[in-house]
Coordinates of N, CA and C in Angstrom, one line a residue:
M49 N -35.4 35.3 -9.5 CA -34.9 34.0 -9.9 C -33.4 33.9 -9.9
R50 N -32.7 34.9 -10.3 CA -31.2 34.9 -10.2 C -30.7 34.8 -8.8
H51 N -31.4 35.4 -7.9 CA -31.0 35.4 -6.5 C -31.2 34.0 -5.9
A52 N -32.3 33.3 -6.4 CA -32.5 32.0 -5.9 C -31.4 31.0 -6.3
L53 N -30.9 31.2 -7.6 CA -29.9 30.3 -8.0 C -28.6 30.6 -7.3
I54 N -28.3 31.8 -6.9 CA -27.1 32.1 -6.2 C -27.2 31.5 -4.8
L55 N -28.4 31.7 -4.1 CA -28.6 31.1 -2.8 C -28.5 29.6 -2.8
L56 N -29.0 28.9 -3.9 CA -29.0 27.5 -4.0 C -27.5 27.0 -4.2
A57 N -26.8 27.7 -5.0 CA -25.4 27.4 -5.2 C -24.6 27.6 -4.0
A58 N -24.8 28.6 -3.2 CA -24.1 28.9 -1.9 C -24.4 27.8 -0.9
A59 N -25.7 27.4 -0.9 CA -26.1 26.3 0.1 C -25.4 25.0 -0.3
C60 N -25.3 24.7 -1.6 CA -24.7 23.5 -2.0 C -23.2 23.5 -1.7
L61 N -22.5 24.6 -1.9 CA -21.1 24.7 -1.6 C -20.8 24.6 -0.1
T62 N -21.7 25.2 0.7 CA -21.4 25.2 2.2 C -21.7 23.8 2.8
T63 N -22.7 23.1 2.3 CA -23.0 21.8 2.9 C -22.1 20.7 2.4
G64 N -21.5 20.8 1.3 CA -20.6 19.8 0.8 C -21.3 18.8 0.0
C65 N -20.5 17.8 -0.5 CA -21.1 16.8 -1.3 C -21.6 15.6 -0.5
P66 N -22.9 15.2 -0.7 CA -23.4 14.1 0.1 C -22.9 12.7 -0.2
K67 N -22.2 12.6 -1.3 CA -21.7 11.3 -1.8 C -20.5 10.9 -1.0
K68 N -20.4 9.7 -0.5 CA -19.2 9.2 0.2 C -18.1 9.0 -0.8
T69 N -17.0 9.6 -0.6 CA -15.9 9.4 -1.6 C -14.8 8.5 -1.1
A70 N -14.7 8.3 0.2 CA -13.6 7.4 0.7 C -14.1 6.8 2.0
E71 N -13.5 5.7 2.3 CA -13.8 5.0 3.6 C -12.6 5.2 4.5
A72 N -12.8 4.9 5.8 CA -11.8 5.0 6.8 C -10.7 4.0 6.5
P73 N -9.4 4.3 6.6 CA -8.3 3.4 6.3 C -8.1 2.3 7.3
A74 N -8.7 2.4 8.5 CA -8.4 1.4 9.6 C -8.9 0.0 9.1
P75 N -10.1 -0.2 8.6 CA -10.5 -1.5 8.2 C -9.6 -2.1 7.1
K76 N -9.2 -1.3 6.2 CA -8.3 -1.8 5.1 C -7.0 -2.3 5.7
E77 N -6.4 -1.7 6.7 CA -5.2 -2.1 7.2 C -5.4 -3.5 7.9
E78 N -6.6 -3.6 8.6 CA -6.9 -4.9 9.3 C -7.0 -6.0 8.3
T79 N -7.6 -5.7 7.1 CA -7.8 -6.7 6.1 C -6.5 -7.1 5.5
A80 N -5.6 -6.1 5.3 CA -4.3 -6.4 4.8 C -3.5 -7.3 5.7
S81 N -3.5 -7.0 7.0 CA -2.7 -7.8 7.9 C -3.3 -9.2 8.1
S82 N -4.7 -9.3 8.0 CA -5.3 -10.7 8.1 C -5.0 -11.4 6.8
D83 N -5.0 -10.8 5.7 CA -4.7 -11.4 4.4 C -3.2 -11.9 4.4
A84 N -2.3 -11.1 5.0 CA -0.9 -11.5 5.1 C -0.8 -12.8 6.0
A85 N -1.5 -12.8 7.1 CA -1.5 -14.0 7.9 C -2.0 -15.2 7.2
L86 N -3.1 -15.1 6.5 CA -3.7 -16.2 5.8 C -2.7 -16.7 4.7
S87 N -2.1 -15.8 3.9 CA -1.2 -16.2 2.9 C 0.0 -16.8 3.5
A88 N 0.4 -16.4 4.6 CA 1.6 -17.0 5.3 C 1.3 -18.5 5.7
E89 N 0.0 -18.7 6.1 CA -0.3 -20.0 6.5 C -0.4 -21.0 5.3
D90 N -0.8 -20.4 4.2 CA -0.9 -21.2 3.0 C 0.4 -21.6 2.4
S91 N 1.3 -20.6 2.3 CA 2.6 -20.8 1.7 C 3.7 -21.3 2.7
G92 N 3.6 -20.9 3.9 CA 4.6 -21.4 4.9 C 5.9 -20.7 4.8
T93 N 6.0 -19.6 4.0 CA 7.3 -18.9 3.9 C 7.4 -17.9 5.0
P94 N 8.6 -17.8 5.7 CA 8.8 -16.9 6.8 C 8.8 -15.4 6.3
A95 N 9.0 -15.1 5.1 CA 9.0 -13.7 4.6 C 7.6 -13.1 4.7
E96 N 6.6 -13.9 4.6 CA 5.3 -13.4 4.5 C 4.6 -13.4 5.9
T97 N 5.2 -14.0 6.9 CA 4.6 -14.0 8.2 C 4.8 -12.7 8.9
P98 N 3.7 -12.1 9.5 CA 3.9 -10.9 10.2 C 4.9 -11.1 11.4
A99 N 5.9 -10.3 11.5 CA 6.8 -10.4 12.6 C 6.2 -10.0 13.9
P100 N 6.3 -10.9 14.9 CA 5.8 -10.5 16.2 C 6.5 -9.3 16.8
D101 N 7.8 -9.2 16.5 CA 8.6 -8.1 16.9 C 8.6 -7.0 15.8
G102 N 8.1 -5.8 16.1 CA 8.0 -4.8 15.1 C 9.4 -4.4 14.6
G103 N 10.5 -4.6 15.5 CA 11.8 -4.3 15.1 C 12.3 -5.1 13.9
A104 N 12.0 -6.4 13.9 CA 12.4 -7.2 12.8 C 11.8 -6.8 11.5
R105 N 10.5 -6.5 11.5 CA 9.8 -6.0 10.4 C 10.4 -4.6 9.9
A106 N 10.7 -3.8 10.8 CA 11.3 -2.5 10.5 C 12.7 -2.6 9.9
A107 N 13.5 -3.6 10.4 CA 14.8 -3.8 9.9 C 14.7 -4.4 8.5
Q108 N 13.7 -5.3 8.2 CA 13.6 -5.8 6.9 C 13.1 -4.7 5.9
E109 N 12.2 -3.9 6.3 CA 11.8 -2.8 5.5 C 12.9 -1.8 5.1
A110 N 13.8 -1.5 6.1 CA 14.9 -0.7 5.9 C 15.9 -1.3 4.9
C111 N 16.1 -2.6 5.0 CA 17.0 -3.3 4.1 C 16.4 -3.3 2.7
V112 N 15.1 -3.5 2.5 CA 14.4 -3.5 1.2 C 14.5 -2.1 0.6
D113 N 14.3 -1.0 1.5 CA 14.4 0.3 1.0 C 15.7 0.6 0.4
R114 N 16.8 0.2 1.1 CA 18.2 0.4 0.6 C 18.4 -0.4 -0.7
W115 N 17.9 -1.6 -0.8 CA 18.0 -2.4 -2.0 C 17.3 -1.7 -3.2
L116 N 16.1 -1.2 -2.9 CA 15.4 -0.6 -4.0 C 16.1 0.7 -4.5
Q117 N 16.7 1.4 -3.5 CA 17.4 2.7 -3.9 C 18.7 2.3 -4.7
E118 N 19.4 1.3 -4.3 CA 20.6 0.9 -5.0 C 20.3 0.5 -6.4
H119 N 19.1 -0.1 -6.7 CA 18.7 -0.5 -8.0 C 17.8 0.5 -8.7
Q120 N 17.8 1.7 -8.2 CA 17.1 2.9 -8.8 C 15.6 2.5 -9.1
L121 N 15.0 2.0 -8.1 CA 13.6 1.6 -8.1 C 12.8 2.4 -7.1
D122 N 11.5 2.7 -7.3 CA 10.7 3.4 -6.3 C 10.4 2.4 -5.2
R123 N 9.6 2.9 -4.2 CA 9.4 2.1 -3.0 C 8.5 0.9 -3.3
Y124 N 8.0 0.7 -4.5 CA 7.2 -0.4 -4.8 C 7.9 -1.4 -5.8
G125 N 9.1 -1.1 -6.2 CA 9.9 -2.0 -7.1 C 9.7 -1.6 -8.5
H126 N 9.1 -0.5 -8.8 CA 8.9 0.0 -10.2 C 10.0 0.9 -10.5
P127 N 10.3 1.2 -11.8 CA 11.3 2.2 -12.2 C 10.9 3.6 -11.6
Q128 N 11.9 4.4 -11.2 CA 11.7 5.7 -10.7 C 10.8 6.5 -11.6
G129 N 9.9 7.3 -11.0 CA 9.0 8.1 -11.7 C 7.7 7.5 -12.2
T130 N 7.5 6.2 -11.9 CA 6.3 5.5 -12.3 C 5.1 6.1 -11.6
M131 N 4.0 6.4 -12.4 CA 2.8 7.0 -11.8 C 1.7 5.9 -11.7
F132 N 0.9 6.0 -10.6 CA -0.1 5.0 -10.4 C -1.5 5.6 -10.3
A133 N -2.4 5.0 -10.8 CA -3.8 5.4 -10.7 C -4.2 5.2 -9.2
G134 N -4.7 6.3 -8.6 CA -5.1 6.2 -7.2 C -3.9 6.5 -6.3
G135 N -2.7 6.7 -6.8 CA -1.5 7.1 -6.0 C -0.7 5.9 -5.5
S136 N -1.2 4.7 -5.5 CA -0.5 3.6 -5.0 C -0.9 2.3 -5.7
P137 N 0.1 1.4 -6.0 CA -0.3 0.1 -6.6 C -0.8 -0.9 -5.5
L138 N -0.7 -0.5 -4.3 CA -1.1 -1.4 -3.2 C -2.6 -1.4 -2.9
F139 N -3.3 -0.4 -3.4 CA -4.8 -0.3 -3.1 C -5.5 -0.6 -4.4
N140 N -6.4 -1.5 -4.4 CA -7.3 -1.9 -5.5 C -8.6 -1.1 -5.3
E141 N -8.8 -0.1 -6.1 CA -10.0 0.8 -6.0 C -11.3 0.0 -6.3
A142 N -11.2 -1.0 -7.1 CA -12.4 -1.8 -7.5 C -12.9 -2.7 -6.4
T143 N -12.0 -3.3 -5.6 CA -12.4 -4.2 -4.6 C -12.2 -3.6 -3.2
G144 N -11.4 -2.5 -3.0 CA -11.2 -1.9 -1.7 C -10.1 -2.7 -0.9
E145 N -9.4 -3.6 -1.6 CA -8.4 -4.4 -0.9 C -7.0 -3.7 -0.9
T146 N -6.3 -3.8 0.2 CA -4.9 -3.3 0.2 C -3.9 -4.4 0.4
K147 N -2.8 -4.3 -0.4 CA -1.8 -5.4 -0.3 C -0.7 -4.9 0.6
D148 N 0.1 -5.8 1.2 CA 1.2 -5.5 2.0 C 2.3 -5.0 1.1
R149 N 3.0 -4.0 1.4 CA 4.1 -3.4 0.5 C 5.2 -4.4 0.3
L150 N 5.7 -5.0 1.4 CA 6.8 -6.0 1.2 C 6.4 -7.2 0.3
E151 N 5.2 -7.7 0.6 CA 4.8 -8.8 -0.3 C 4.7 -8.4 -1.7
Y152 N 4.2 -7.2 -2.0 CA 4.1 -6.7 -3.4 C 5.5 -6.5 -4.0
V153 N 6.5 -6.0 -3.2 CA 7.8 -5.8 -3.7 C 8.5 -7.1 -4.0
F154 N 8.3 -8.1 -3.1 CA 8.9 -9.4 -3.2 C 8.4 -10.2 -4.4
A155 N 7.1 -9.9 -4.7 CA 6.5 -10.6 -5.9 C 7.0 -10.0 -7.2
R156 N 7.3 -8.7 -7.2 CA 7.9 -8.1 -8.4 C 9.4 -8.2 -8.5
Q157 N 10.1 -8.2 -7.3 CA 11.5 -8.2 -7.3 C 12.0 -9.4 -6.4
P158 N 12.0 -10.6 -6.8 CA 12.4 -11.7 -5.9 C 13.8 -11.6 -5.4
D159 N 14.7 -10.9 -6.1 CA 16.1 -10.7 -5.6 C 16.1 -9.8 -4.3
A160 N 15.1 -9.0 -4.1 CA 15.0 -8.2 -2.9 C 14.8 -9.1 -1.7
L161 N 14.0 -10.1 -1.9 CA 13.7 -11.1 -0.8 C 15.0 -11.9 -0.5
K162 N 15.8 -12.2 -1.5 CA 17.1 -12.9 -1.3 C 18.1 -12.0 -0.6
A163 N 18.0 -10.7 -0.9 CA 19.0 -9.8 -0.2 C 18.5 -9.4 1.2
C164 N 17.2 -9.5 1.4 CA 16.7 -9.0 2.7 C 15.7 -10.1 3.3
P165 N 16.2 -11.3 3.7 CA 15.3 -12.3 4.2 C 14.7 -11.8 5.6
A166 N 13.6 -12.3 5.9 CA 13.0 -12.0 7.2 C 13.8 -12.8 8.3
T167 N 14.0 -12.1 9.3 CA 14.8 -12.7 10.4 C 13.8 -13.3 11.4
A168 N 13.9 -14.6 11.7 CA 13.0 -15.2 12.6 C 13.4 -14.9 14.0
T169 N 12.4 -14.5 14.8 CA 12.7 -14.2 16.2 C 12.1 -15.3 17.1
P170 N 12.8 -15.8 18.0 CA 12.3 -16.9 18.9 C 11.2 -16.4 19.8

């Protein structure tokens, strides 16, 4: 009997857990970008529209990162050292939705948007 328990435990450990614990991140990113496009259509603000040029988006992110560092905030606009359930405030574990980081920061810190407006590219 003892040997059977050992074999059963070994079999369970080698096969792994059958329960799915995470989903692939690719669909979440697609949802976040489509949500950003929808919210941009609703509000009409240029800061929420996805930049067709990745360089403009990268420049705005760099500006926001500098602004957050100058104000001693983490990359999400919270005080340094803030801990989040799940590791990030951008992912809602209950719904599976992911928010755009810049939109999240601008909602929490409107001064960051004033300091780092989106540059419109023709």
